[in-house]
């Protein structure tokens, strides 16, 4: 298996609102894939389609070489806000997981809870945000899934809890090689942990690829005012800003840009993502996540 | 055993930062021939980075002939960098450079100008050498 999921013209509409439009992706297996984009870009919708919680309006998708299956034991899903049952203890959660999942790895779950220094008798509702996220991750990985989907798992966490969450996640990935798709708008975190990136803007895929290739092929070009059209073939201007005397461009080009009139610099992932986001417009017609 | 860290704002690719930290530790004598590098799992659990980043750094170090993986045991340093001979060769060069820096200061150059002059000259020098070889 080389693809964790393949989508073809995948579209999801809620009434007249389009949450995901014509999305064609090949999400590689064995990678940690970052899904990034502004609120309402369609990140959650895409993840929910992959795990079978939503049915597409149009288009098709294959997940782990088959049709998407709701509640599949092969997929671990941690939804936004890391939902757990507030009135149940950690112990209850583990028992529930054991009963519901044939592939449940109880040793792994218990060892993780112990290492996190959590009291199994503690009610989940009394846990801190970071502990709740760790519990949700534990429940998802104890299923020993082939594909782990995480929807904004660290958005609500403080920096220390965020780091601890990502440490645990990466350790698990190093042990098992599980494919992960993780949405976030914290690009600095994604830059550390992801080796593949998908940028969604306004329900469309803007750019996708291996992080390293994306970084190698994008450049910040500054110099005297230029017409972006005149940069030459094989070069795509992602973002262009002009003052009366100077132009500052973000350019995608696999060949090096060797025009002495310009200063060519590398670009970090955050600026690269921002270039694709801002280029897609001023965002006035974004769908707000709450309005769906 | 050394511990890695990551500088998020450095502009240097994460795998390259790991490589530089190993080379640096070797030059300082913190890592010697026969020493073990942390396992991939240990590194990612500490630094919270993608395992492939660590694998790539270790592969690159292996390609450079600095480390060697031993299946089931780990990755081991195979050389010692920065021997007495190397350091002896550095010394006169360092004195020359200090002399040049003193002259630049006397000429009224500030830190940024000195750095820019050095980097530009170095680039120009490297480019010319490369052109001559090509």
XYZ file of C-alpha atoms in Angstrom:
426
model
C 0.000 0.000 0.000
C 1.508 3.295 -1.057
C -1.502 5.538 -0.474
C -3.352 6.018 2.788
C -6.213 7.665 0.932
C -6.973 8.696 -2.626
C -9.680 11.212 -3.427
C -10.986 12.082 -6.846
C -12.983 15.253 -7.404
C -14.248 14.826 -3.882
C -16.964 17.369 -3.090
C -19.078 17.980 -0.011
C -21.897 20.492 0.104
C -24.073 21.503 3.025
C -27.157 22.943 1.373
C -25.848 25.685 -0.851
C -22.537 25.954 0.982
C -19.575 24.089 -0.432
C -17.273 22.748 2.261
C -14.978 20.854 -0.069
C -14.779 21.304 -3.831
C -13.294 19.030 -6.466
C -10.604 17.745 -4.164
C -8.208 15.303 -5.833
C -5.476 14.031 -3.564
C -3.153 11.119 -3.153
C -2.285 11.004 0.534
C 0.848 8.858 0.840
C 1.096 6.086 3.426
C 3.929 6.047 5.952
C 4.033 9.814 6.225
C 2.950 12.373 8.753
C 0.759 14.583 6.613
C -0.056 18.127 7.678
C -3.409 19.532 6.618
C -3.326 23.288 6.844
C -5.617 26.138 5.903
C -7.740 28.908 7.392
C -10.854 28.161 9.426
C -13.608 26.887 7.208
C -11.246 25.775 4.451
C -12.615 22.226 4.598
C -10.014 20.490 6.759
C -12.474 18.890 9.171
C -14.786 17.944 6.326
C -11.966 16.162 4.511
C -10.969 14.238 7.652
C -14.571 13.264 8.378
C -15.029 12.055 4.797
C -11.895 9.902 5.097
C -13.048 8.276 8.318
C -16.519 7.642 6.918
C -18.428 9.960 9.230
C -19.624 11.965 6.259
C -20.717 10.855 2.813
C -19.493 12.862 -0.184
C -21.905 14.885 -2.315
C -19.866 14.078 -5.416
C -16.589 12.465 -6.376
C -15.029 9.364 -4.906
C -12.501 8.287 -2.328
C -10.547 5.202 -1.416
C -9.234 4.765 2.116
C -6.618 2.089 2.896
C -7.332 0.504 -0.494
C -11.091 0.230 0.094
C -14.210 2.297 0.542
C -14.340 4.461 3.696
C -15.922 2.611 6.628
C -17.566 4.346 9.597
C -15.937 3.264 12.839
C -13.319 1.170 11.049
C -10.871 -0.467 13.471
C -8.119 0.333 10.966
C -8.587 4.063 11.472
C -7.971 6.076 14.623
C -9.752 9.415 14.671
C -9.368 12.198 17.193
C -12.026 14.780 16.460
C -11.687 18.484 17.176
C -11.737 19.436 20.880
C -10.600 15.867 21.708
C -13.998 14.585 22.878
C -14.045 12.278 25.904
C -16.879 11.347 28.253
C -16.677 13.749 31.187
C -18.476 11.474 33.649
C -16.417 8.400 32.860
C -13.054 7.695 34.427
C -9.908 7.024 32.430
C -10.269 3.370 33.429
C -13.847 3.354 31.995
C -12.556 4.803 28.734
C -9.972 2.058 28.424
C -12.574 -0.626 29.213
C -14.886 0.842 26.581
C -12.067 0.872 24.043
C -11.266 -2.764 24.813
C -14.871 -3.845 24.272
C -15.408 -1.859 21.104
C -12.167 -2.652 19.295
C -11.014 -6.127 18.301
C -7.456 -4.907 17.736
C -7.238 -3.082 21.116
C -3.761 -3.082 22.666
C -4.455 -2.841 26.386
C -0.791 -2.939 27.403
C 0.001 0.016 25.193
C -2.940 2.010 26.558
C -2.081 1.279 30.205
C 1.599 1.933 29.744
C 0.856 5.297 28.150
C -1.561 6.326 30.900
C 1.024 5.365 33.500
C 3.829 7.218 31.766
C 1.639 10.311 31.513
C 1.250 10.102 35.268
C -2.544 9.978 35.041
C -4.715 8.385 37.718
C -6.943 5.768 36.035
C -9.744 6.534 38.521
C -9.811 10.199 37.531
C -12.978 11.361 35.765
C -12.184 12.575 32.247
C -14.165 15.761 32.893
C -11.641 16.754 35.564
C -8.594 16.453 33.291
C -6.690 19.443 31.933
C -6.850 20.180 28.211
C -3.449 18.599 27.674
C -4.356 15.465 29.635
C -7.652 15.154 27.778
C -5.827 15.371 24.444
C -3.367 12.718 25.627
C -6.250 10.444 26.680
C -7.949 10.897 23.303
C -4.662 10.100 21.531
C -4.154 7.036 23.729
C -7.641 5.753 22.872
C -6.987 6.303 19.170
C -3.573 4.607 19.019
C -4.494 1.692 21.300
C -6.690 0.548 18.412
C -3.395 -0.007 16.577
C -4.789 1.822 13.559
C -3.130 1.827 10.156
C -4.202 5.414 9.667
C -4.440 8.026 12.381
C -6.535 11.140 11.717
C -6.149 14.090 14.066
C -8.324 17.185 13.739
C -6.615 20.193 15.337
C -5.335 18.049 18.194
C -3.144 20.707 19.778
C -5.012 23.924 18.966
C -6.356 24.406 22.500
C -3.214 23.360 24.356
C -0.521 25.453 26.024
C 2.986 25.222 24.496
C 4.264 22.631 26.980
C 1.228 20.363 26.599
C 1.494 20.793 22.836
C 5.112 19.730 22.820
C 4.387 16.735 25.045
C 1.519 15.674 22.802
C 3.712 15.857 19.695
C 6.550 14.005 21.438
C 4.192 11.131 22.266
C 2.764 11.130 18.754
C 6.186 11.088 17.078
C 7.428 8.339 19.379
C 4.452 6.236 18.362
C 5.052 6.950 14.675
C 8.740 6.000 15.035
C 7.734 2.682 16.604
C 4.981 1.714 14.202
C 5.320 3.707 10.990
C 1.598 4.478 11.152
C 0.296 6.940 8.565
C -0.921 10.160 10.135
C -3.009 13.006 8.759
C -3.153 15.945 11.117
C -4.886 19.259 10.629
C -3.601 22.362 12.349
C -3.067 26.003 11.743
C 0.037 26.033 13.877
C 2.473 25.794 11.004
C 5.527 25.901 13.264
C 4.374 22.616 14.827
C 3.626 21.089 11.446
C 7.086 22.084 10.233
C 8.614 19.912 12.942
C 6.467 16.845 12.688
C 5.152 16.645 9.125
C 6.995 15.468 6.063
C 4.083 16.008 3.697
C 1.798 18.990 3.413
C -1.649 19.725 2.018
C -2.796 23.337 1.900
C -6.552 23.824 1.668
C -7.961 27.267 1.011
C -11.608 28.072 0.427
C -12.579 24.405 0.083
C -9.957 23.791 -2.605
C -6.540 22.147 -2.582
C -3.991 24.905 -3.210
C -0.740 23.009 -3.000
C 0.445 19.602 -1.862
C 3.782 17.807 -1.693
C 6.661 16.615 0.413
C 7.710 19.372 2.784
C 11.307 19.177 1.680
C 10.445 19.472 -2.008
C 8.106 22.371 -1.324
C 10.814 24.226 0.572
C 13.407 23.519 -2.126
C 11.187 24.741 -4.953
C 9.851 27.949 -3.399
C 11.863 31.138 -3.264
C 11.451 34.656 -2.036
C 12.542 36.986 -4.820
C 13.079 40.665 -4.150
C 14.389 43.392 -6.415
C 13.509 46.416 -8.448
C 9.903 46.488 -9.561
C 9.215 43.692 -12.051
C 6.360 42.354 -14.056
C 5.746 38.859 -12.646
C 4.874 37.699 -16.174
C 8.456 38.330 -17.262
C 10.108 35.911 -14.858
C 10.385 33.261 -17.515
C 8.796 29.876 -18.169
C 8.501 27.171 -15.524
C 8.067 29.708 -12.774
C 4.843 30.285 -10.960
C 4.321 33.430 -8.959
C 2.502 32.404 -5.799
C 2.395 35.812 -4.219
C 3.377 39.236 -5.483
C 3.694 42.460 -3.571
C 4.784 45.710 -5.162
C 5.715 49.136 -3.905
C 6.477 51.937 -6.361
C 10.123 50.887 -6.534
C 10.349 47.305 -5.332
C 8.756 43.931 -5.942
C 8.663 41.083 -3.470
C 7.545 37.773 -4.883
C 7.110 34.226 -3.684
C 7.945 32.077 -6.681
C 7.666 28.367 -7.283
C 10.430 27.122 -9.544
C 12.377 23.899 -9.619
C 15.224 25.501 -11.580
C 17.340 28.053 -9.731
C 16.641 31.716 -10.454
C 19.908 33.259 -11.545
C 18.932 36.754 -12.584
C 21.426 39.173 -10.963
C 18.687 41.811 -10.765
C 17.038 39.876 -7.940
C 17.930 38.714 -4.508
C 16.753 35.136 -4.130
C 16.260 33.675 -0.683
C 14.792 30.532 0.747
C 11.462 30.601 2.483
C 10.271 28.843 5.604
C 7.159 26.716 5.706
C 5.085 29.282 7.546
C 5.719 31.976 4.931
C 5.124 29.474 2.167
C 1.736 28.521 3.613
C 0.818 32.151 4.240
C 1.709 33.017 0.641
C -0.751 30.424 -0.647
C -3.426 31.514 1.809
C -3.195 35.238 1.158
C -3.014 34.775 -2.574
C -6.430 33.117 -2.472
C -8.063 36.415 -1.668
C -9.063 38.519 1.276
C -11.160 35.789 2.828
C -14.453 37.673 2.875
C -16.336 34.696 1.551
C -14.877 32.154 3.923
C -17.337 29.828 5.522
C -17.060 30.268 9.246
C -16.639 26.990 11.047
C -19.430 27.828 13.518
C -21.980 28.607 10.812
C -22.052 25.181 9.265
C 25.441 10.337 24.400
C 24.451 13.691 22.974
C 21.044 15.362 23.018
C 19.606 17.152 20.009
C 17.629 20.375 19.936
C 15.907 22.258 17.165
C 16.076 25.955 16.350
C 12.725 26.680 14.722
C 13.630 30.129 13.402
C 17.141 29.413 12.146
C 16.209 28.877 8.506
C 18.323 25.695 8.498
C 16.426 22.525 7.592
C 15.769 20.338 10.671
C 17.723 17.329 9.310
C 20.669 19.637 8.577
C 20.546 20.986 12.122
C 20.889 17.431 13.446
C 23.852 16.778 11.135
C 25.530 20.002 12.216
C 25.043 19.128 15.877
C 26.691 15.727 15.394
C 29.627 17.227 13.472
C 29.960 19.948 16.062
C 29.985 17.432 18.923
C 32.612 15.432 17.031
C 34.845 18.467 16.526
C 34.575 19.348 20.195
C 35.457 15.797 21.132
C 32.076 15.183 22.793
C 31.533 12.328 20.332
C 34.407 9.973 19.605
C 34.876 6.879 17.526
C 32.735 4.082 18.933
C 30.206 6.367 20.653
C 26.540 5.674 20.072
C 24.058 8.193 18.694
C 20.607 8.353 20.301
C 18.066 6.019 18.685
C 15.517 7.510 16.286
C 12.776 6.837 18.815
C 14.684 8.642 21.558
C 15.325 11.649 19.353
C 11.717 12.068 18.202
C 10.366 11.484 21.702
C 12.596 14.272 22.945
C 12.617 16.804 20.142
C 9.096 16.116 18.759
C 10.157 15.864 15.130
C 9.317 13.549 12.272
C 11.212 10.216 12.450
C 12.089 10.492 8.749
C 13.995 13.697 9.532
C 16.239 11.799 11.954
C 16.643 8.878 9.553
C 17.641 11.278 6.811
C 20.231 12.978 9.007
C 21.702 9.633 10.072
C 21.803 8.406 6.457
C 23.598 11.565 5.410
C 26.132 11.159 8.225
C 26.646 7.570 7.154
C 27.199 8.703 3.566
C 29.822 11.151 4.829
C 31.534 8.239 6.530
C 31.090 9.655 10.011
C 28.722 7.049 11.446
C 27.766 3.440 10.815
C 24.511 1.715 11.703
C 24.796 -1.701 13.346
C 21.547 -3.615 12.941
C 19.779 -4.119 16.246
C 22.380 -2.136 18.160
C 22.139 1.434 16.952
C 24.176 3.999 15.068
C 27.824 4.449 16.023
C 30.435 7.101 15.364
C 33.225 5.707 13.185
C 35.652 8.582 13.154
C 37.105 11.260 15.317
C 36.951 14.778 13.909
C 39.157 17.671 14.867
C 42.380 15.832 15.623
C 45.461 17.609 17.007
C 46.730 18.011 13.426
C 43.543 19.792 12.345
C 43.723 22.160 15.250
C 47.386 22.885 14.541
C 46.487 23.853 10.964
C 43.711 26.151 12.195
C 45.947 28.191 14.443
C 48.000 30.209 11.869
C 44.829 30.753 9.768
C 43.018 32.066 12.796
C 45.875 34.496 13.510
C 45.784 35.768 9.893
C 42.030 36.272 10.172
C 42.418 38.159 13.435
C 44.954 40.431 11.754
C 42.520 41.077 8.904
C 39.685 41.795 11.332
C 41.864 44.314 13.179
C 42.604 46.072 9.867
C 38.908 46.149 8.962
C 38.102 47.724 12.330
C 40.866 50.307 11.849
C 39.358 51.146 8.463
C 36.123 51.986 10.298
C 33.963 49.016 9.265
C 31.204 48.014 11.669
C 30.189 44.407 12.455
C 27.605 44.137 9.693
C 29.937 45.569 7.049
C 32.699 43.164 8.052
C 30.339 40.211 7.897
C 28.893 41.292 4.542
C 32.372 41.823 3.091
C 33.524 38.421 4.281
C 30.428 36.577 3.043
C 30.461 38.341 -0.337
C 34.147 37.686 -0.883
C 33.775 34.097 0.186
C 30.857 33.580 -2.219
C 32.698 35.234 -5.074
C 35.810 33.176 -4.357
C 33.852 29.901 -4.253
C 31.924 30.747 -7.422
C 35.159 31.526 -9.313
C 36.772 28.305 -8.179
C 33.723 26.319 -9.210
C 33.704 28.046 -12.630
C 37.375 27.303 -13.177
C 36.878 23.660 -12.321
C 33.799 23.439 -14.551
